[in-house]
């Protein structure tokens, strides 16, 4: 009995790094969908030109995730993590109401 519990614990502990690594390895698969409630709340669009300008008047033509200070990739990266969406990936061509230009 004791050894099966030990075996169970060993297998659970062994899974932790695998889960963590799979999240890292498939980071791009964890891309934020426009239909996600948090994306809707902040008006996120993968294509900044499709932003609902009447609802989000802060948007100015030419702004995009790739020039936002929260964008975790380089300006040339097509996809990168955004801390406003819990580290999920957003499109460099995207935009949301949290936009803040890089200084
Ligand atoms: S905070 Fe910036 S990088 Fe993140 S989704 Fe909004 S505009 Fe894009």
CSV table of C-alpha atoms and ligand atoms in Angstrom, one decimal:
chain,number,residue,atom,x,y,z
A,1,UNK,CA,0.0,0.0,0.0
A,2,UNK,CA,2.7,2.4,1.0
A,3,UNK,CA,4.7,1.7,-2.1
A,4,UNK,CA,1.7,2.4,-4.4
A,5,UNK,CA,1.2,5.7,-2.7
A,6,UNK,CA,4.9,6.5,-3.2
A,7,UNK,CA,4.6,5.4,-6.9
A,8,UNK,CA,1.6,7.7,-7.3
A,9,UNK,CA,3.4,10.7,-5.8
A,10,UNK,CA,6.5,10.0,-8.0
A,11,UNK,CA,4.4,9.9,-11.1
A,12,UNK,CA,2.5,13.2,-10.2
A,13,UNK,CA,5.8,14.9,-9.4
A,14,UNK,CA,7.2,13.6,-12.7
A,15,UNK,CA,4.3,15.2,-14.6
A,16,UNK,CA,4.8,18.7,-13.3
A,17,UNK,CA,7.8,19.5,-15.4
A,18,UNK,CA,6.2,17.9,-18.5
A,19,UNK,CA,3.1,20.1,-18.1
A,20,UNK,CA,5.2,23.2,-17.6
A,21,UNK,CA,7.4,22.4,-20.7
A,22,UNK,CA,4.4,21.6,-22.9
A,23,UNK,CA,2.9,25.0,-22.1
A,24,UNK,CA,6.3,26.6,-23.1
A,25,UNK,CA,6.7,24.4,-26.2
A,26,UNK,CA,3.2,25.1,-27.4
A,27,UNK,CA,3.1,28.8,-26.4
A,28,UNK,CA,2.0,29.9,-29.9
A,29,UNK,CA,-1.0,27.5,-29.6
A,30,UNK,CA,-2.1,29.4,-26.6
A,31,UNK,CA,-3.0,32.4,-28.8
A,32,UNK,CA,-5.6,34.7,-27.5
A,33,UNK,CA,-8.9,34.4,-29.4
A,34,UNK,CA,-10.9,37.5,-30.2
A,35,UNK,CA,-13.9,35.6,-28.8
A,36,UNK,CA,-12.3,35.3,-25.4
A,37,UNK,CA,-14.2,37.3,-22.8
A,38,UNK,CA,-11.1,39.2,-21.7
A,39,UNK,CA,-10.3,40.0,-25.4
A,40,UNK,CA,-13.8,41.3,-25.9
A,41,UNK,CA,-13.6,43.4,-22.8
A,42,UNK,CA,-10.5,45.1,-24.1
A,43,UNK,CA,-11.5,45.2,-27.7
A,44,UNK,CA,-8.7,43.0,-28.8
A,45,UNK,CA,-8.5,42.4,-32.5
A,46,UNK,CA,-5.7,40.3,-34.2
A,47,UNK,CA,-5.9,42.9,-37.1
A,48,UNK,CA,-5.7,46.4,-35.6
A,49,UNK,CA,-7.5,47.9,-38.6
A,50,UNK,CA,-10.6,45.9,-37.5
A,51,UNK,CA,-10.8,47.5,-34.1
A,52,UNK,CA,-14.3,48.8,-33.3
A,53,UNK,CA,-13.4,52.5,-33.3
A,54,UNK,CA,-16.7,53.7,-32.0
A,55,UNK,CA,-16.4,51.5,-28.9
A,56,UNK,CA,-12.6,52.0,-28.5
A,57,UNK,CA,-11.9,55.6,-29.6
A,58,UNK,CA,-8.5,55.4,-28.0
A,59,UNK,CA,-7.3,53.5,-31.1
A,60,UNK,CA,-5.3,55.5,-33.5
A,61,UNK,CA,-4.4,54.3,-37.0
A,62,UNK,CA,-0.9,52.8,-37.1
A,63,UNK,CA,-1.0,51.5,-33.5
A,64,UNK,CA,-0.5,47.8,-33.1
A,65,UNK,CA,0.8,45.2,-30.5
A,66,UNK,CA,4.2,45.3,-32.1
A,67,UNK,CA,4.7,48.9,-31.0
A,68,UNK,CA,3.1,48.4,-27.6
A,69,UNK,CA,5.3,48.4,-24.5
A,70,UNK,CA,3.5,45.3,-23.2
A,71,UNK,CA,4.4,43.2,-26.3
A,72,UNK,CA,6.9,40.6,-25.1
A,73,UNK,CA,8.5,40.0,-28.5
A,74,UNK,CA,10.5,42.1,-30.9
A,75,UNK,CA,8.7,44.4,-33.3
A,76,UNK,CA,9.3,41.9,-36.1
A,77,UNK,CA,7.8,38.9,-34.3
A,78,UNK,CA,4.4,37.9,-35.7
A,79,UNK,CA,3.2,36.6,-32.3
A,80,UNK,CA,4.3,37.2,-28.7
A,81,UNK,CA,3.0,37.0,-25.2
A,82,UNK,CA,1.1,39.9,-23.6
A,83,UNK,CA,1.0,40.2,-19.8
A,84,UNK,CA,-2.4,41.9,-19.9
A,85,UNK,CA,-3.8,38.6,-21.1
A,86,UNK,CA,-2.0,36.5,-18.6
A,87,UNK,CA,0.9,35.8,-20.9
A,88,UNK,CA,-1.2,34.4,-23.8
A,89,UNK,CA,0.1,35.2,-27.3
A,90,UNK,CA,-1.3,38.1,-29.3
A,91,UNK,CA,-0.6,39.1,-32.9
A,92,UNK,CA,2.0,41.8,-33.6
A,93,UNK,CA,-0.6,43.2,-36.0
A,94,UNK,CA,-3.2,43.2,-33.2
A,95,UNK,CA,-4.4,45.9,-30.8
A,96,UNK,CA,-6.4,46.2,-27.5
A,97,UNK,CA,-7.5,49.1,-25.4
A,98,UNK,CA,-4.5,48.5,-23.1
A,99,UNK,CA,-2.2,49.8,-25.8
A,100,UNK,CA,0.7,51.9,-24.5
A,101,UNK,CA,3.4,53.0,-26.9
A,102,UNK,CA,7.0,51.9,-26.3
A,103,UNK,CA,9.0,54.8,-25.0
B,1,LIG,S1,-1.6,45.4,-24.2
B,1,LIG,FE1,-0.5,46.0,-26.0
B,1,LIG,S2,0.5,44.1,-26.7
B,1,LIG,FE2,-1.1,43.5,-25.3
B,1,LIG,S3,-2.9,43.1,-26.6
B,1,LIG,FE3,-3.0,45.2,-26.0
B,1,LIG,S4,-2.0,46.4,-27.6
B,1,LIG,FE4,-1.4,44.3,-27.8
